[in-house]
Amino acid sequence: MISVNENVTKFIDKLLDREEELGIKSYYLENKATVIDCGVNTVGSIGAGILFADISLAGLGKVSVVPGIIDSYYINFAQVYVDRPAIACLGSQKPAWKLKSEGFVGTGFGPARAISQKPKNIYAAINYTDDAETAVINIETQVLPAAKELDYVAKQCSTDPECVVALAARPNSIAGSVVNGTRVVEWAMNRLFQLGYDVKDIQSASGACPIAPLRKEEPMFMGASFDSIAYYGMAYLYAGTRNDTFKEAVSASSKSYGKSFNALLKESQDDFSKVDPAMFAPARLMINGIQDGSLETYGKLDPAMLLESYGLKR
């Protein structure tokens, strides 16, 4: 079986070979772990964001940034295609590993999750594990991880710290914004998983989503980034069989649809976990049946809601 950690080593090499060009910087810590700053203390770049996102998808997809126009506004879109999306999205890209220690808070995702099996119920559902010696972790954080944080990652992955590679970026950095734009397929897969659908039935997928403009305040940026997916994110899934679950896997099925994520965050007292899970779904979903050639579409796009979230006038 493919090792998602070994599969991304070529992307790590590209980052390390192009540090100056990409506006990033690498560090070797006292425990010999490697940290690549893609957008914490560095400015980063779109190119760094693309490689950051490629790694988060375990090298099982391809990311690009393409131009789009919404009501005469030029908007960057993240475009992604993914093979083996159950592994790439749920087994790697999903931000499901909370990292916290004194002076440090971050969210881990990427290939290392498959070694640590966090959370185990996902890996049981997709029937996947990775036992690679090298552990590659993406981290959304406002500060760079230190040796103690990567010692913990190494322990959870049953490897030595010198085998840990951590890529770090603030969510509201250039690289972080690109990565958040690529999550539209992940949101679709995660929502289907929550609804009890066998996500292994999705063989390939693609998606396109506006990249939210950077904001100084991280919560404001994250709200706009989530609005990008929920109100204008599009996912196209190749499914083995038809299923009634698909109609529930779009944001319009939520009772909270029509409200911005920043409004929902205020209602939930700054706790996204209290927001209706149905909102964490793409705006538009197309399902192409592999066996019967069927094509079904669900949800809708809301450009007005998106532009309002970005602070733009129609």
mmCIF file of N, CA and C in Angstrom, residues 54-141:
data_model
loop_
_atom_site.group_PDB
_atom_site.id
_atom_site.type_symbol
_atom_site.label_atom_id
_atom_site.label_comp_id
_atom_site.label_asym_id
_atom_site.label_seq_id
_atom_site.Cartn_x
_atom_site.Cartn_y
_atom_site.Cartn_z
ATOM 1 N N ASP A 54 -0.121 20.661 -1.816
ATOM 2 C CA ASP A 54 0.185 19.355 -2.414
ATOM 3 C C ASP A 54 0.603 18.355 -1.340
ATOM 4 N N ILE A 55 1.418 18.807 -0.397
ATOM 5 C CA ILE A 55 1.874 17.939 0.686
ATOM 6 C C ILE A 55 0.717 17.573 1.606
ATOM 7 N N SER A 56 -0.147 18.542 1.897
ATOM 8 C CA SER A 56 -1.291 18.250 2.770
ATOM 9 C C SER A 56 -2.188 17.175 2.171
ATOM 10 N N LEU A 57 -2.220 17.101 0.835
ATOM 11 C CA LEU A 57 -3.021 16.093 0.131
ATOM 12 C C LEU A 57 -2.244 14.807 -0.115
ATOM 13 N N ALA A 58 -1.098 14.686 0.563
ATOM 14 C CA ALA A 58 -0.299 13.467 0.510
ATOM 15 C C ALA A 58 0.270 13.168 -0.869
ATOM 16 N N GLY A 59 0.357 14.186 -1.721
ATOM 17 C CA GLY A 59 0.864 13.968 -3.058
ATOM 18 C C GLY A 59 -0.082 13.198 -3.952
ATOM 19 N N LEU A 60 -1.327 13.045 -3.517
ATOM 20 C CA LEU A 60 -2.325 12.285 -4.270
ATOM 21 C C LEU A 60 -3.236 13.195 -5.089
ATOM 22 N N GLY A 61 -2.887 14.458 -5.165
ATOM 23 C CA GLY A 61 -3.673 15.408 -5.940
ATOM 24 C C GLY A 61 -2.755 16.428 -6.575
ATOM 25 N N LYS A 62 -3.346 17.397 -7.205
ATOM 26 C CA LYS A 62 -2.570 18.480 -7.821
ATOM 27 C C LYS A 62 -3.328 19.783 -7.630
ATOM 28 N N VAL A 63 -2.612 20.793 -7.186
ATOM 29 C CA VAL A 63 -3.208 22.078 -6.865
ATOM 30 C C VAL A 63 -2.693 23.140 -7.832
ATOM 31 N N SER A 64 -3.569 24.038 -8.233
ATOM 32 C CA SER A 64 -3.155 25.190 -9.023
ATOM 33 C C SER A 64 -3.987 26.395 -8.597
ATOM 34 N N VAL A 65 -3.468 27.572 -8.876
ATOM 35 C CA VAL A 65 -4.195 28.814 -8.617
ATOM 36 C C VAL A 65 -4.539 29.428 -9.963
ATOM 37 N N VAL A 66 -5.835 29.652 -10.185
ATOM 38 C CA VAL A 66 -6.314 30.108 -11.489
ATOM 39 C C VAL A 66 -7.174 31.359 -11.305
ATOM 40 N N PRO A 67 -7.304 32.180 -12.354
ATOM 41 C CA PRO A 67 -8.113 33.397 -12.256
ATOM 42 C C PRO A 67 -9.605 33.090 -12.367
ATOM 43 N N GLY A 68 -10.395 33.873 -11.663
ATOM 44 C CA GLY A 68 -11.847 33.763 -11.778
ATOM 45 C C GLY A 68 -12.461 35.143 -11.670
ATOM 46 N N ILE A 69 -13.672 35.303 -12.169
ATOM 47 C CA ILE A 69 -14.371 36.584 -12.102
ATOM 48 C C ILE A 69 -15.741 36.365 -11.478
ATOM 49 N N ILE A 70 -16.033 37.119 -10.445
ATOM 50 C CA ILE A 70 -17.345 37.078 -9.797
ATOM 51 C C ILE A 70 -17.894 38.498 -9.795
ATOM 52 N N ASP A 71 -18.950 38.718 -10.566
ATOM 53 C CA ASP A 71 -19.556 40.051 -10.664
ATOM 54 C C ASP A 71 -18.521 41.132 -10.976
ATOM 55 N N SER A 72 -17.674 40.909 -11.922
ATOM 56 C CA SER A 72 -16.649 41.820 -12.433
ATOM 57 C C SER A 72 -15.424 41.928 -11.529
ATOM 58 N N TYR A 73 -15.420 41.230 -10.387
ATOM 59 C CA TYR A 73 -14.251 41.233 -9.522
ATOM 60 C C TYR A 73 -13.317 40.082 -9.898
ATOM 61 N N TYR A 74 -12.039 40.395 -10.007
ATOM 62 C CA TYR A 74 -11.022 39.365 -10.258
ATOM 63 C C TYR A 74 -10.727 38.677 -8.931
ATOM 64 N N ILE A 75 -10.934 37.377 -8.893
ATOM 65 C CA ILE A 75 -10.736 36.600 -7.669
ATOM 66 C C ILE A 75 -9.829 35.413 -7.973
ATOM 67 N N ASN A 76 -8.833 35.190 -7.123
ATOM 68 C CA ASN A 76 -8.030 33.976 -7.253
ATOM 69 C C ASN A 76 -8.853 32.762 -6.828
ATOM 70 N N PHE A 77 -8.771 31.701 -7.609
ATOM 71 C CA PHE A 77 -9.422 30.439 -7.265
ATOM 72 C C PHE A 77 -8.366 29.365 -7.038
ATOM 73 N N ALA A 78 -8.597 28.532 -6.062
ATOM 74 C CA ALA A 78 -7.795 27.325 -5.893
ATOM 75 C C ALA A 78 -8.495 26.202 -6.645
ATOM 76 N N GLN A 79 -7.753 25.542 -7.498
ATOM 77 C CA GLN A 79 -8.298 24.425 -8.268
ATOM 78 C C GLN A 79 -7.528 23.174 -7.872
ATOM 79 N N VAL A 80 -8.240 22.089 -7.647
ATOM 80 C CA VAL A 80 -7.587 20.879 -7.163
ATOM 81 C C VAL A 80 -8.229 19.652 -7.780
ATOM 82 N N TYR A 81 -7.416 18.655 -8.090
ATOM 83 C CA TYR A 81 -7.981 17.341 -8.371
ATOM 84 C C TYR A 81 -7.316 16.340 -7.452
ATOM 85 N N VAL A 82 -8.059 15.322 -7.068
ATOM 86 C CA VAL A 82 -7.590 14.367 -6.070
ATOM 87 C C VAL A 82 -7.929 12.948 -6.500
ATOM 88 N N ASP A 83 -6.950 12.095 -6.486
ATOM 89 C CA ASP A 83 -7.179 10.663 -6.632
ATOM 90 C C ASP A 83 -7.056 10.039 -5.245
ATOM 91 N N ARG A 84 -7.768 8.940 -5.045
ATOM 92 C CA ARG A 84 -7.834 8.319 -3.715
ATOM 93 C C ARG A 84 -8.257 9.363 -2.663
ATOM 94 N N PRO A 85 -9.382 10.075 -2.879
ATOM 95 C CA PRO A 85 -9.750 11.178 -1.995
ATOM 96 C C PRO A 85 -10.033 10.788 -0.548
ATOM 97 N N ALA A 86 -10.445 9.543 -0.309
ATOM 98 C CA ALA A 86 -10.665 9.139 1.083
ATOM 99 C C ALA A 86 -9.358 9.222 1.861
ATOM 100 N N ILE A 87 -8.282 8.764 1.241
ATOM 101 C CA ILE A 87 -6.970 8.817 1.898
ATOM 102 C C ILE A 87 -6.419 10.234 1.859
ATOM 103 N N ALA A 88 -6.450 10.871 0.686
ATOM 104 C CA ALA A 88 -5.847 12.191 0.520
ATOM 105 C C ALA A 88 -6.517 13.246 1.387
ATOM 106 N N CYS A 89 -7.844 13.251 1.412
ATOM 107 C CA CYS A 89 -8.579 14.303 2.123
ATOM 108 C C CYS A 89 -8.831 13.966 3.586
ATOM 109 N N LEU A 90 -9.424 12.802 3.845
ATOM 110 C CA LEU A 90 -9.750 12.448 5.226
ATOM 111 C C LEU A 90 -8.548 11.886 5.968
ATOM 112 N N GLY A 91 -7.702 11.151 5.257
ATOM 113 C CA GLY A 91 -6.554 10.528 5.909
ATOM 114 C C GLY A 91 -5.336 11.412 5.971
ATOM 115 N N SER A 92 -5.389 12.601 5.357
ATOM 116 C CA SER A 92 -4.229 13.498 5.385
ATOM 117 C C SER A 92 -4.645 14.957 5.562
ATOM 118 N N GLN A 93 -5.374 15.512 4.605
ATOM 119 C CA GLN A 93 -5.612 16.963 4.589
ATOM 120 C C GLN A 93 -6.491 17.475 5.724
ATOM 121 N N LYS A 94 -7.388 16.681 6.213
ATOM 122 C CA LYS A 94 -8.325 17.137 7.250
ATOM 123 C C LYS A 94 -7.576 17.659 8.482
ATOM 124 N N PRO A 95 -7.866 18.890 8.927
ATOM 125 C CA PRO A 95 -7.190 19.455 10.105
ATOM 126 C C PRO A 95 -7.782 18.888 11.395
ATOM 127 N N ALA A 96 -7.252 17.748 11.818
ATOM 128 C CA ALA A 96 -7.890 17.010 12.904
ATOM 129 C C ALA A 96 -6.950 16.684 14.070
ATOM 130 N N TRP A 97 -5.779 17.305 14.106
ATOM 131 C CA TRP A 97 -4.824 17.007 15.176
ATOM 132 C C TRP A 97 -4.512 18.303 15.915
ATOM 133 N N LYS A 98 -5.087 18.483 17.099
ATOM 134 C CA LYS A 98 -4.850 19.677 17.891
ATOM 135 C C LYS A 98 -3.512 19.555 18.615
ATOM 136 N N LEU A 99 -2.678 20.549 18.450
ATOM 137 C CA LEU A 99 -1.370 20.585 19.083
ATOM 138 C C LEU A 99 -1.332 21.764 20.049
ATOM 139 N N LYS A 100 -1.032 21.478 21.310
ATOM 140 C CA LYS A 100 -1.037 22.550 22.305
ATOM 141 C C LYS A 100 -0.010 22.253 23.382
ATOM 142 N N SER A 101 0.806 23.255 23.650
ATOM 143 C CA SER A 101 1.758 23.184 24.760
ATOM 144 C C SER A 101 1.965 24.605 25.254
ATOM 145 N N GLU A 102 2.775 24.783 26.264
ATOM 146 C CA GLU A 102 2.981 26.119 26.811
ATOM 147 C C GLU A 102 3.561 27.043 25.748
ATOM 148 N N GLY A 103 2.811 28.082 25.409
ATOM 149 C CA GLY A 103 3.272 29.042 24.422
ATOM 150 C C GLY A 103 3.034 28.632 22.981
ATOM 151 N N PHE A 104 2.345 27.525 22.772
ATOM 152 C CA PHE A 104 2.122 27.066 21.396
ATOM 153 C C PHE A 104 0.724 26.473 21.239
ATOM 154 N N VAL A 105 0.036 26.899 20.177
ATOM 155 C CA VAL A 105 -1.246 26.321 19.788
ATOM 156 C C VAL A 105 -1.228 26.166 18.278
ATOM 157 N N GLY A 106 -1.585 24.995 17.800
ATOM 158 C CA GLY A 106 -1.607 24.781 16.361
ATOM 159 C C GLY A 106 -2.549 23.651 15.998
ATOM 160 N N THR A 107 -2.859 23.547 14.732
ATOM 161 C CA THR A 107 -3.679 22.460 14.222
ATOM 162 C C THR A 107 -2.857 21.686 13.209
ATOM 163 N N GLY A 108 -2.688 20.396 13.464
ATOM 164 C CA GLY A 108 -1.899 19.558 12.587
ATOM 165 C C GLY A 108 -2.753 18.833 11.559
ATOM 166 N N PHE A 109 -2.202 18.701 10.377
ATOM 167 C CA PHE A 109 -2.833 17.907 9.325
ATOM 168 C C PHE A 109 -1.711 17.404 8.434
ATOM 169 N N GLY A 110 -2.051 16.749 7.348
ATOM 170 C CA GLY A 110 -1.015 16.239 6.478
ATOM 171 C C GLY A 110 -0.684 14.777 6.735
ATOM 172 N N PRO A 111 0.310 14.237 6.032
ATOM 173 C CA PRO A 111 0.591 12.797 6.042
ATOM 174 C C PRO A 111 0.878 12.183 7.412
ATOM 175 N N ALA A 112 1.491 12.929 8.326
ATOM 176 C CA ALA A 112 1.841 12.359 9.627
ATOM 177 C C ALA A 112 0.624 11.853 10.389
ATOM 178 N N ARG A 113 -0.536 12.428 10.104
ATOM 179 C CA ARG A 113 -1.754 11.966 10.777
ATOM 180 C C ARG A 113 -2.002 10.482 10.527
ATOM 181 N N ALA A 114 -1.620 10.012 9.352
ATOM 182 C CA ALA A 114 -1.870 8.608 9.012
ATOM 183 C C ALA A 114 -0.996 7.661 9.823
ATOM 184 N N ILE A 115 0.142 8.155 10.308
ATOM 185 C CA ILE A 115 0.978 7.335 11.184
ATOM 186 C C ILE A 115 0.414 7.362 12.600
ATOM 187 N N SER A 116 0.051 8.550 13.069
ATOM 188 C CA SER A 116 -0.472 8.695 14.434
ATOM 189 C C SER A 116 -1.912 8.215 14.572
ATOM 190 N N GLN A 117 -2.602 8.062 13.412
ATOM 191 C CA GLN A 117 -3.996 7.596 13.399
ATOM 192 C C GLN A 117 -4.913 8.520 14.198
ATOM 193 N N LYS A 118 -4.790 9.821 13.943
ATOM 194 C CA LYS A 118 -5.640 10.786 14.638
ATOM 195 C C LYS A 118 -6.633 11.409 13.656
ATOM 196 N N PRO A 119 -7.946 11.180 13.880
ATOM 197 C CA PRO A 119 -8.562 10.296 14.871
ATOM 198 C C PRO A 119 -8.748 8.879 14.317
ATOM 199 N N LYS A 120 -8.755 7.917 15.191
ATOM 200 C CA LYS A 120 -8.741 6.517 14.771
ATOM 201 C C LYS A 120 -9.991 6.102 14.002
ATOM 202 N N ASN A 121 -11.148 6.712 14.326
ATOM 203 C CA ASN A 121 -12.380 6.285 13.655
ATOM 204 C C ASN A 121 -12.342 6.554 12.151
ATOM 205 N N ILE A 122 -11.650 7.610 11.744
ATOM 206 C CA ILE A 122 -11.530 7.909 10.312
ATOM 207 C C ILE A 122 -10.703 6.839 9.615
ATOM 208 N N TYR A 123 -9.579 6.468 10.218
ATOM 209 C CA TYR A 123 -8.698 5.490 9.578
ATOM 210 C C TYR A 123 -9.315 4.095 9.558
ATOM 211 N N ALA A 124 -10.147 3.825 10.548
ATOM 212 C CA ALA A 124 -10.875 2.556 10.522
ATOM 213 C C ALA A 124 -11.869 2.551 9.367
ATOM 214 N N ALA A 125 -12.516 3.700 9.128
ATOM 215 C CA ALA A 125 -13.516 3.795 8.064
ATOM 216 C C ALA A 125 -12.887 3.723 6.681
ATOM 217 N N ILE A 126 -11.705 4.304 6.512
ATOM 218 C CA ILE A 126 -11.071 4.300 5.193
ATOM 219 C C ILE A 126 -10.081 3.149 5.046
ATOM 220 N N ASN A 127 -9.897 2.387 6.140
ATOM 221 C CA ASN A 127 -9.032 1.198 6.128
ATOM 222 C C ASN A 127 -7.623 1.547 5.659
ATOM 223 N N TYR A 128 -7.008 2.506 6.369
ATOM 224 C CA TYR A 128 -5.677 2.936 5.956
ATOM 225 C C TYR A 128 -4.787 3.242 7.156
ATOM 226 N N THR A 129 -3.525 2.881 7.037
ATOM 227 C CA THR A 129 -2.499 3.263 8.000
ATOM 228 C C THR A 129 -1.181 3.400 7.256
ATOM 229 N N ASP A 130 -0.275 4.152 7.841
ATOM 230 C CA ASP A 130 1.053 4.337 7.255
ATOM 231 C C ASP A 130 2.077 4.085 8.354
ATOM 232 N N ASP A 131 3.097 3.314 8.057
ATOM 233 C CA ASP A 131 4.125 3.019 9.055
ATOM 234 C C ASP A 131 5.497 3.541 8.629
ATOM 235 N N ALA A 132 5.500 4.613 7.836
ATOM 236 C CA ALA A 132 6.760 5.195 7.368
ATOM 237 C C ALA A 132 7.578 5.726 8.537
ATOM 238 N N GLU A 133 8.894 5.716 8.374
ATOM 239 C CA GLU A 133 9.785 6.262 9.397
ATOM 240 C C GLU A 133 9.750 7.779 9.393
ATOM 241 N N THR A 134 9.652 8.361 8.203
ATOM 242 C CA THR A 134 9.555 9.811 8.065
ATOM 243 C C THR A 134 8.126 10.268 8.328
ATOM 244 N N ALA A 135 7.972 11.308 9.133
ATOM 245 C CA ALA A 135 6.649 11.856 9.442
ATOM 246 C C ALA A 135 6.601 13.307 9.005
ATOM 247 N N VAL A 136 5.711 13.616 8.065
ATOM 248 C CA VAL A 136 5.585 14.971 7.518
ATOM 249 C C VAL A 136 4.262 15.563 7.982
ATOM 250 N N ILE A 137 4.347 16.674 8.696
ATOM 251 C CA ILE A 137 3.139 17.283 9.248
ATOM 252 C C ILE A 137 3.013 18.735 8.807
ATOM 253 N N ASN A 138 1.820 19.119 8.372
ATOM 254 C CA ASN A 138 1.477 20.522 8.120
ATOM 255 C C ASN A 138 0.874 21.080 9.406
ATOM 256 N N ILE A 139 1.219 22.313 9.731
ATOM 257 C CA ILE A 139 0.677 22.919 10.951
ATOM 258 C C ILE A 139 0.185 24.330 10.661
ATOM 259 N N GLU A 140 -1.080 24.591 10.999
ATOM 260 C CA GLU A 140 -1.611 25.953 10.990
ATOM 261 C C GLU A 140 -1.332 26.551 12.359
ATOM 262 N N THR A 141 -0.581 27.634 12.412
ATOM 263 C CA THR A 141 -0.181 28.195 13.693
ATOM 264 C C THR A 141 0.282 29.630 13.519
#
